[in-house]
Structures are given as C-alpha cells and as structure tokens.
Coordinates of C-alpha atoms and ligand atoms in Angstrom, one line a residue:
X1 CA -37.9 15.8 -43.2
X2 CA -34.2 17.1 -43.0
X3 CA -32.4 17.2 -46.1
X4 CA -28.9 16.7 -45.1
X5 CA -27.2 15.5 -48.5
X6 CA -26.6 18.6 -50.5
X7 CA -23.5 17.4 -51.8
X8 CA -25.4 14.5 -53.8
X9 CA -27.9 17.3 -55.1
X10 CA -29.6 20.5 -53.9
X11 CA -33.3 21.8 -53.9
X12 CA -33.8 24.2 -56.8
X13 CA -34.0 27.7 -55.7
X14 CA -37.1 30.2 -56.3
X15 CA -35.2 31.9 -58.6
X16 CA -33.9 29.0 -60.8
X17 CA -37.5 27.5 -60.9
X18 CA -39.0 30.8 -62.0
X19 CA -36.2 31.3 -64.5
X20 CA -36.7 27.8 -65.9
X21 CA -40.5 28.1 -66.1
X22 CA -40.4 31.4 -67.9
X23 CA -38.1 30.5 -70.6
X24 CA -40.1 27.1 -71.0
X25 CA -43.3 29.2 -71.4
X26 CA -42.0 32.2 -73.3
X27 CA -38.6 31.8 -75.0
X28 CA -38.9 28.5 -76.5
X29 CA -37.3 29.2 -79.8
X30 CA -34.3 27.7 -81.1
X31 CA -31.2 30.0 -80.4
X32 CA -29.7 29.0 -83.7
X33 CA -32.8 30.2 -85.5
X34 CA -32.2 33.3 -87.4
X35 CA -35.7 35.0 -86.8
X36 CA -36.1 37.2 -84.0
X37 CA -38.1 34.8 -81.9
X38 CA -35.0 32.5 -81.9
X39 CA -32.7 35.0 -81.6
X40 CA -34.4 36.0 -78.2
X41 CA -33.2 32.7 -77.0
X42 CA -29.8 33.5 -78.2
X43 CA -29.7 36.7 -76.2
X44 CA -31.0 35.0 -73.3
X45 CA -28.2 32.3 -73.2
X46 CA -25.6 35.0 -74.1
X47 CA -26.7 37.1 -70.9
X48 CA -26.4 33.6 -68.9
X49 CA -22.8 33.1 -70.3
X50 CA -21.9 36.6 -69.2
X51 CA -23.2 36.0 -65.8
X52 CA -21.8 32.7 -65.1
X53 CA -18.5 33.9 -66.4
X54 CA -18.5 37.0 -64.1
X55 CA -18.9 34.5 -61.1
X56 CA -15.7 32.9 -62.0
X57 CA -14.0 35.9 -63.2
X58 CA -13.7 34.5 -66.6
X59 CA -14.4 35.7 -70.1
X60 CA -17.9 34.9 -71.7
X61 CA -16.2 33.4 -74.6
X62 CA -14.6 30.8 -72.5
X63 CA -17.9 29.3 -71.1
X64 CA -19.1 26.2 -72.6
X65 CA -22.5 24.6 -71.7
X66 CA -22.6 20.8 -71.0
X67 CA -25.0 18.5 -69.5
X68 CA -23.3 18.5 -66.3
X69 CA -20.2 18.0 -64.3
X70 CA -19.4 14.6 -65.5
X71 CA -19.6 15.9 -69.1
X72 CA -17.5 18.7 -68.5
X73 CA -14.8 16.6 -66.4
X74 CA -14.8 14.1 -69.5
X75 CA -14.2 16.8 -72.2
X76 CA -11.7 18.6 -70.5
X77 CA -9.7 15.3 -69.6
X78 CA -9.9 13.8 -73.1
X79 CA -9.3 17.0 -75.0
X80 CA -6.0 17.5 -73.1
X81 CA -5.2 13.9 -73.8
X82 CA -5.6 14.0 -77.2
X83 CA -3.4 16.8 -77.8
X84 CA -1.0 15.4 -75.3
X85 CA -1.0 12.0 -77.6
X86 CA -0.2 14.0 -80.8
X87 CA 3.0 15.3 -79.1
X88 CA 3.8 11.8 -77.6
X89 CA 3.0 13.4 -74.2
X90 CA 0.9 10.8 -72.2
X91 CA 1.5 11.4 -68.6
X92 CA -1.5 12.6 -66.6
X93 CA -1.4 13.8 -62.9
X94 CA -4.4 13.6 -60.7
X95 CA -5.2 12.5 -57.1
X96 CA -6.4 9.3 -55.6
X97 CA -9.7 10.9 -54.5
X98 CA -11.3 12.6 -57.3
X99 CA -14.8 12.0 -58.5
X100 CA -15.7 8.8 -60.7
X101 CA -16.2 11.4 -63.5
X102 CA -12.4 12.0 -63.4
X103 CA -11.2 8.7 -62.2
X104 CA -13.1 6.5 -64.7
X105 CA -12.2 8.9 -67.4
X106 CA -8.5 8.6 -66.4
X107 CA -8.9 4.7 -66.1
X108 CA -10.0 4.7 -69.7
X109 CA -7.0 6.8 -70.9
X110 CA -4.9 4.4 -69.1
X111 CA -6.1 1.5 -70.9
X112 CA -5.3 3.3 -73.9
X113 CA -1.7 3.6 -73.0
X114 CA -1.5 6.9 -70.9
X115 CA 0.4 6.8 -67.7
X116 CA -1.8 7.9 -64.6
X117 CA -0.1 9.3 -61.7
X118 CA -2.4 9.7 -58.6
X119 CA -1.1 11.7 -56.0
X120 CA -1.4 10.7 -52.3
X121 CA -3.9 13.1 -50.3
X122 CA -2.3 12.3 -47.0
X123 CA -4.6 11.6 -43.9
X124 CA -6.1 15.3 -43.9
X125 CA -7.2 14.9 -47.5
X126 CA -5.1 17.6 -48.9
X127 CA -2.5 17.2 -51.6
X128 CA 0.6 20.0 -51.3
X129 CA 1.8 21.9 -54.4
X130 CA 5.1 20.2 -53.8
X131 CA 3.9 17.0 -54.6
X132 CA 2.6 18.5 -57.8
X133 CA 5.7 20.1 -58.8
X134 CA 7.8 17.0 -58.2
X135 CA 5.3 14.8 -60.2
X136 CA 5.4 16.8 -63.4
X137 CA 7.6 15.3 -66.2
X138 CA 8.5 16.6 -69.9
X139 CA 6.0 14.1 -71.1
X140 CA 2.9 15.5 -68.8
X141 CA 0.1 16.8 -70.8
X142 CA -2.4 17.4 -67.9
X143 CA -2.9 18.0 -64.3
X144 CA -6.3 17.5 -63.0
X145 CA -7.1 18.1 -59.2
X146 CA -10.5 18.6 -57.6
X147 CA -11.0 22.0 -56.1
X148 CA -13.2 20.4 -53.2
X149 CA -13.9 17.0 -52.4
X150 CA -17.3 15.7 -52.7
X151 CA -17.0 13.1 -50.0
X152 CA -14.5 14.8 -47.0
X153 CA -15.1 18.3 -48.2
X154 CA -11.4 19.1 -48.3
X155 CA -10.1 22.2 -50.3
X156 CA -7.0 22.0 -52.1
X157 CA -4.4 24.7 -52.7
X158 CA -5.8 25.3 -56.2
X159 CA -4.0 28.8 -56.8
X160 CA -0.6 27.2 -55.9
X161 CA -1.2 24.3 -58.0
X162 CA -2.2 26.3 -60.8
X163 CA 0.9 28.6 -60.5
X164 CA 3.1 25.6 -60.6
X165 CA 1.4 24.2 -63.9
X166 CA 1.5 27.7 -65.6
X167 CA 5.1 28.1 -64.9
X168 CA 5.8 24.6 -66.5
X169 CA 3.2 25.1 -69.4
X170 CA 1.0 22.2 -68.4
X171 CA -2.7 22.6 -68.8
X172 CA -4.4 22.4 -65.3
X173 CA -7.9 21.3 -65.1
X174 CA -9.9 21.3 -61.9
X175 CA -13.4 19.8 -61.0
X176 CA -15.0 22.4 -59.1
X177 CA -18.5 21.1 -58.9
X178 CA -18.4 21.1 -55.2
X179 CA -17.0 24.3 -55.0
X180 CA -19.0 26.6 -57.4
X181 CA -21.4 28.8 -55.7
X182 CA -20.0 27.8 -52.2
X183 CA -16.4 29.2 -52.0
X184 CA -14.6 31.8 -54.0
X185 CA -13.5 30.8 -57.6
X186 CA -11.4 33.4 -59.7
X187 CA -9.9 31.6 -62.4
X188 CA -7.4 34.4 -63.0
X189 CA -6.0 34.6 -59.6
X190 CA -6.1 30.8 -59.3
X191 CA -4.3 30.2 -62.6
X192 CA -7.1 27.8 -63.8
X193 CA -7.0 26.6 -67.4
X194 CA -10.1 24.3 -67.3
X195 CA -12.8 23.9 -64.7
X196 CA -15.9 22.0 -64.5
X197 CA -19.3 23.3 -62.9
X198 CA -22.7 21.4 -62.3
X199 CA -26.0 23.3 -61.6
X200 CA -27.4 21.1 -59.4
X201 CA -25.0 21.3 -56.9
X202 CA -25.8 25.0 -56.1
X203 CA -29.6 25.1 -56.4
X204 CA -29.9 24.8 -60.0
X205 CA -31.7 22.0 -62.1
X206 CA -29.9 18.5 -63.0
X207 CA -28.6 18.0 -66.3
X208 CA -26.6 21.1 -67.0
X209 CA -23.4 22.5 -66.2
X210 CA -20.5 24.1 -67.5
X211 CA -17.0 23.5 -68.7
X212 CA -14.8 26.9 -68.5
X213 CA -11.8 26.3 -70.8
X214 CA -9.1 29.3 -71.2
X215 CA -8.4 30.3 -74.8
X216 CA -5.3 28.2 -74.9
X217 CA -6.7 25.3 -73.3
X218 CA -6.7 22.5 -76.2
X219 CA -10.4 21.8 -76.2
X220 CA -11.8 19.3 -78.5
X221 CA -15.3 18.3 -78.8
X222 CA -16.9 15.4 -77.2
X223 CA -20.3 15.6 -79.0
X224 CA -20.3 16.0 -82.6
X225 CA -23.2 18.0 -84.0
X226 CA -24.0 21.6 -85.2
X227 CA -22.1 24.9 -84.7
X228 CA -23.3 25.4 -81.0
X229 CA -20.8 26.3 -78.3
X230 CA -18.3 27.4 -81.2
X231 CA -18.5 23.8 -82.6
X232 CA -17.1 22.3 -79.3
X233 CA -20.5 20.8 -78.2
X234 CA -23.0 20.2 -80.6
X235 CA -26.8 20.0 -79.7
X236 CA -29.6 22.7 -79.4
X237 CA -29.0 24.5 -76.1
X238 CA -31.2 23.5 -73.0
X239 CA -32.3 27.3 -72.8
X240 CA -34.5 26.9 -69.5
X241 CA -31.8 24.8 -67.7
X242 CA -29.2 27.5 -69.0
X243 CA -31.2 30.2 -67.5
X244 CA -32.0 28.7 -64.4
X245 CA -28.4 27.8 -63.8
X246 CA -27.1 31.3 -64.2
X247 CA -29.9 32.5 -61.7
X248 CA -28.8 30.0 -59.3
X249 CA -25.1 30.7 -59.6
X250 CA -25.7 34.4 -59.5
X251 CA -27.7 34.2 -56.5
X252 CA -25.2 31.7 -54.7
X253 CA -22.2 34.1 -55.4
X254 CA -24.2 37.3 -54.1
X255 CA -25.1 35.4 -51.0
X256 CA -21.9 33.5 -50.4
X257 CA -20.5 35.4 -47.4
X258 CA -23.8 35.2 -45.5
X259 CA -24.5 31.5 -46.5
X260 CA -20.7 30.6 -45.3
X261 CA -21.4 32.3 -42.0
X262 CA -24.7 30.2 -41.4
X263 CA -23.2 26.9 -42.8
X264 CA -19.9 27.3 -40.5
X265 CA -22.3 27.8 -37.5
X266 CA -24.2 24.7 -38.3
X267 CA -21.2 22.5 -39.5
X268 CA -19.2 23.1 -36.4
X269 CA -21.9 22.5 -34.0
X270 CA -22.5 19.2 -35.6
X271 CA -18.9 18.4 -35.6
X272 CA -18.7 19.2 -31.9
X273 CA -21.8 17.0 -31.4
X274 CA -20.7 13.9 -33.2
X275 CA -17.1 14.1 -31.7
X276 CA -18.9 13.4 -28.5
X277 CA -19.6 9.9 -29.8
X278 CA -16.7 7.5 -28.4
X279 CA -14.5 5.6 -31.2
X280 CA -15.5 8.3 -34.0
X281 CA -13.3 10.3 -36.1
X282 CA -14.0 13.5 -38.6
X283 CA -12.5 12.6 -41.8
X284 CA -10.8 15.2 -43.7
X285 CA -8.9 18.7 -42.4
X286 CA -11.0 20.8 -40.4
X287 CA -9.8 24.1 -41.4
X288 CA -9.4 23.5 -45.3
X289 CA -13.2 22.2 -45.6
X290 CA -16.0 23.2 -47.4
X291 CA -18.3 25.3 -45.0
X292 CA -21.4 22.7 -45.3
X293 CA -19.5 19.3 -45.1
X294 CA -19.4 16.9 -42.3
X295 CA -18.1 13.3 -42.6
X296 CA -17.4 11.0 -39.8
X297 CA -16.5 7.4 -39.5
X298 CA -17.8 5.4 -36.4
X299 CA -16.2 2.4 -35.2
X300 CA -18.3 -1.0 -35.4
X301 CA -20.9 0.7 -37.5
X302 CA -22.3 -0.3 -41.1
X303 CA -22.8 3.0 -42.7
X304 CA -25.9 1.6 -44.6
X305 CA -27.4 0.6 -41.5
X306 CA -27.0 4.1 -40.1
X307 CA -28.5 5.7 -43.2
X308 CA -31.7 3.6 -43.1
X309 CA -32.4 4.3 -39.6
X310 CA -31.6 8.2 -39.9
X311 CA -34.0 7.9 -42.9
X312 CA -36.7 6.3 -40.6
X313 CA -36.2 9.3 -38.6
X314 CA -36.8 11.5 -41.7
X315 CA -33.0 12.5 -42.3
X316 CA -31.5 12.4 -45.6
X317 CA -27.8 11.7 -45.4
X318 CA -25.2 9.7 -47.2
X319 CA -22.4 7.4 -46.6
X320 CA -20.4 9.0 -49.1
X321 CA -20.7 9.7 -52.7
X322 CA -24.1 9.0 -54.0
X323 CA -22.3 7.3 -57.0
X324 CA -20.9 4.6 -54.7
X325 CA -24.0 3.7 -52.8
X326 CA -25.4 0.2 -54.0
X327 CA -21.8 -1.2 -54.0
X328 CA -20.5 -2.7 -51.0
X329 CA -17.1 -1.5 -51.5
X330 CA -16.1 1.0 -48.8
X331 CA -15.5 4.6 -50.3
X332 CA -12.1 5.2 -52.3
X333 CA -12.1 8.4 -50.9
X334 CA -11.7 7.3 -47.3
X335 CA -9.3 4.6 -48.3
X336 CA -7.3 7.4 -49.9
X337 CA -6.9 9.1 -46.5
X338 CA -5.8 5.9 -45.2
X339 CA -8.8 4.8 -43.2
X340 CA -8.8 0.9 -42.8
X341 CA -11.7 -0.9 -44.7
X342 CA -13.3 -1.9 -41.4
X343 CA -13.6 1.9 -40.5
X344 CA -14.3 3.1 -43.9
X345 CA -17.5 1.2 -44.1
X346 CA -18.9 3.0 -40.9
X347 CA -19.0 6.6 -42.8
X348 CA -21.5 9.3 -42.6
X349 CA -21.6 12.3 -44.7
X350 CA -23.8 15.2 -43.7
X351 CA -24.0 18.0 -46.5
X352 CA -25.7 21.4 -45.8
X353 CA -27.1 24.2 -47.7
X354 CA -28.5 27.7 -46.6
X355 CA -31.7 26.1 -46.8
X356 CA -30.8 24.0 -43.7
X357 CA -31.6 25.5 -40.3
X358 CA -29.8 25.6 -36.8
X359 CA -32.8 24.0 -35.2
X360 CA -32.0 20.7 -37.1
X361 CA -28.5 20.4 -35.3
X362 CA -29.5 19.0 -32.2
X363 CA -32.0 16.6 -33.7
X364 CA -29.3 15.3 -36.1
X365 CA -26.6 14.8 -33.4
X366 CA -29.3 13.2 -31.0
X367 CA -30.6 10.9 -34.1
X368 CA -26.8 9.9 -34.8
X369 CA -25.6 9.4 -31.5
X370 CA -28.7 7.2 -30.4
X371 CA -28.4 5.1 -33.5
X372 CA -24.7 4.6 -33.3
X373 CA -25.3 3.3 -29.9
X374 CA -28.2 1.1 -30.8
X375 CA -26.2 -0.6 -33.6
X376 CA -23.1 -1.1 -31.6
X377 CA -25.1 -2.8 -28.8
X378 CA -26.4 -5.4 -31.2
X379 CA -23.1 -6.1 -32.7
X380 CA -21.0 -9.3 -31.5
X381 CA -18.1 -7.5 -33.0
X382 CA -18.7 -4.6 -30.6
X383 CA -19.0 -6.8 -27.5
X384 CA -15.7 -8.6 -28.4
X385 CA -14.1 -5.1 -28.5
X386 CA -15.5 -4.2 -25.2
X387 CA -14.5 -7.2 -23.5
X388 CA -11.0 -6.9 -24.8
X389 CA -11.0 -9.9 -27.3
X390 CA -10.4 -7.6 -30.2
X391 CA -8.7 -4.3 -30.3
X392 CA -10.3 -0.8 -31.0
X393 CA -8.9 0.8 -34.1
X394 CA -10.0 4.4 -33.0
X395 CA -9.6 6.1 -29.9
X396 CA -12.4 6.4 -27.4
Ligands
PLP1 C1 -21.7 15.8 -58.4 C2 -20.3 15.9 -59.0 C3 -19.8 15.4 -60.4 C4 -20.9 15.2 -61.3 O1 -21.8 16.3 -61.7 P1 -23.2 15.8 -62.6 O2 -23.6 17.0 -63.0 O3 -24.0 15.2 -61.5 O4 -22.6 15.0 -63.8 C5 -18.8 15.8 -60.6 N1 -17.6 16.0 -59.7 C6 -18.0 16.1 -58.5 C7 -17.0 16.8 -57.3 C8 -19.4 16.2 -58.0 O5 -19.7 16.4 -56.8

C-alpha cells in the first residue's frame, strides 16, 4: 500500500506508540488524585505540557489539552465571541476556505446574530495582511485565519496578520492543525493569541489536541466539569494520548529540517510528473505551500472515480478534505480559489509524510496518468471537447 493521505491522518510514530502503551500500563492513576501514584500522572502531563509549549515557543501554562483540533477551534472561537457579545462587538473576520470545524462554528454564530466576514483567498489560496487590515472594524471581536490549508496546503502570512491584530488589539486565532510539526510555529514571533493543534496530523494518536491560548486571550470553557486545565476544560485527562502527542510533536519538531528536505523532493517530483498530464492544474501557490501537499484538478474527471481506481492499485489518496467525502458537493476550498464546479469535481489531493519514500513517486505518477487517460476515454463529454463541440476549461 502507498499511503498518500497524511493530511487526513498519519500513522502513529514508534515513539508515540511506546509513550502511549507505557503510560497505559504503568501511569494509569488519575492526575487529580493526591496520592503519589496519581501525582505521577500529573507530573507526566506537566512534562508533556512543557515539551509542547517549547515546540511552539509558548509558556506551559498557556497549553490546554482538548479532544483534538475541532474542539480547540470551537473553544477558541466561541470564547472570543462570548466576550465580544458582552461588549456588543459581533464582527468576526475569517477566510472562505477554513476547515469545517471553523466554518461551521462561525455559521452557528451567524445564526446567533454575529456578522461573519470571510476574506477572499484569491486564486493562489492566500489572504493578504492588507485585506485583514481593511476588514477590521471597531466592533471586530476576533480574527481567525488558518495557518496552512488542509486541502491545497497554502501557508498564510500569519506573522504579518498577527502583527496587525496585535496593533489593533483584536484577538487572533489560527487553526494550525496542518502546520504543527510540519513547519515552524513560534507564537511569539508570529503574534498569535490562540492556536489549535491536533496530534493525529503529526504521527500522534487521534482524539487529542491542544489549544494554545495566550494569557490575555478571553478563554471560556466549552466543557463544564472538574478543575482540570485550570477549570477551562473539565474531564479527566487522557494521559496516554497526551504523552503520545508530546512525544510525536517533539520528534516532528526535532526532525523538521530533514523531513522538509525529503518531502520537498517527493512533492516537487510528483508535481512535475502530474503537470505533464494535459488539461490539468496545480491548486494553490507553489512556493507558499506545505512541503507534503500536492493538489491537482484534472478536467473531465470525477475525483471519486479517480480515487477508487487508485485504491484498486493500492494507493490511498483524497479528493480534498476527508470531511467532504461522502457528499457530492465540490470542495468549498476549490470553489474559494475560483475553480469552476466542473473542474473542482476533478480534484486529487496527495499528502505525504516522512514515512513516504521517493520510490513511490513514479508509481503514483504513472497510476494517476493512466487512470486519468482511461476515465477521459470513457467519457462522452470528453469526446465532445476533443471534437470541438464543447470548450476546454483548462489549458492543454
Ligand atoms: C484535521 C483538521 C482539523 C480537525 O482536527 P481533529 O483533531 O480531527 O478534530 C481541524 N483543522 C484542520 C486544518 C485540520 O486539518
């Protein structure tokens, strides 16, 4: 099997599995218990908090454990909205291509009377700091813009956007789920007030994540319960998962330079190979792009058919976000960068991790090229385009 869907989830690392099993077997006390056996678990998560904080240049007491990226996004956004509403500030700035954990949270707030302004991400999939500056109003209570997009991999100018928000005293949250462990995050230098992380996107377990919230970020609790996480997130801590997440993030951050180098080679060879397919186009900026992300549209193709044929050949890929598979709507991300419906349907996302190898490049390029040709040859619509009865949308 070739696994090329690392933006959906990743294989757990050896270090993460070892940390998980060790804590399941040995450190299974309740971190809130006062006896020494419980306190061992408390000490363990204290060390995990410090490790994670270090990876993003935060302070340990600004790290809150959550059930994953979705919960962290919900908590950050709903917290800022709550404080905003109290001051009658109900304007929120975001982008048109956020993850559904952000989009659907914002839609909920819109139904409650908030005004949501989604910035255009242009054809290259990048918002500009100037757009953010222009959109900020006296009643803006939050700017939330993703660090790197989960479908097309584009990296946003986070430090500059953060600087603008800081100057205007607007809380700035970023969904950094695709960035953490893959590209450099420094919450100080990048002027970030709140940030979401999910372990299973960097070889950690599913169901665990982090919300980083700077001391002055107006955090309120989503989950009522005990005094865990300074009362901001009740519930007995998932100690094994927390330990595995910390091990995975530490490893990813330590190896980031080498992993990036390897991934860029794989990514760029795949892009070169797929660019040779006629009537195809790379989605998202080439330069400001995650090192492991490839996303293409092929004219005249249904993305779902392409995926099924790739699966037959043992290649795991995606047509976009895992959250949209199962629905027939084209990706909101591809529509946001201006791809017409017809083209957006024919999308393919290949996402790599350091566990992939260069040997896989040729197999993938050959498989995609052959399947695209096969599917086009079967399509009456394609025949109409070849005979000139219908126009091509993309260039040959
Ligand atoms: C995967 C992902 C999420 C959701 O994280 P979970 O831990 O699966 O809830 C949120 N945002 C982005 C950008 C993602 O890629």
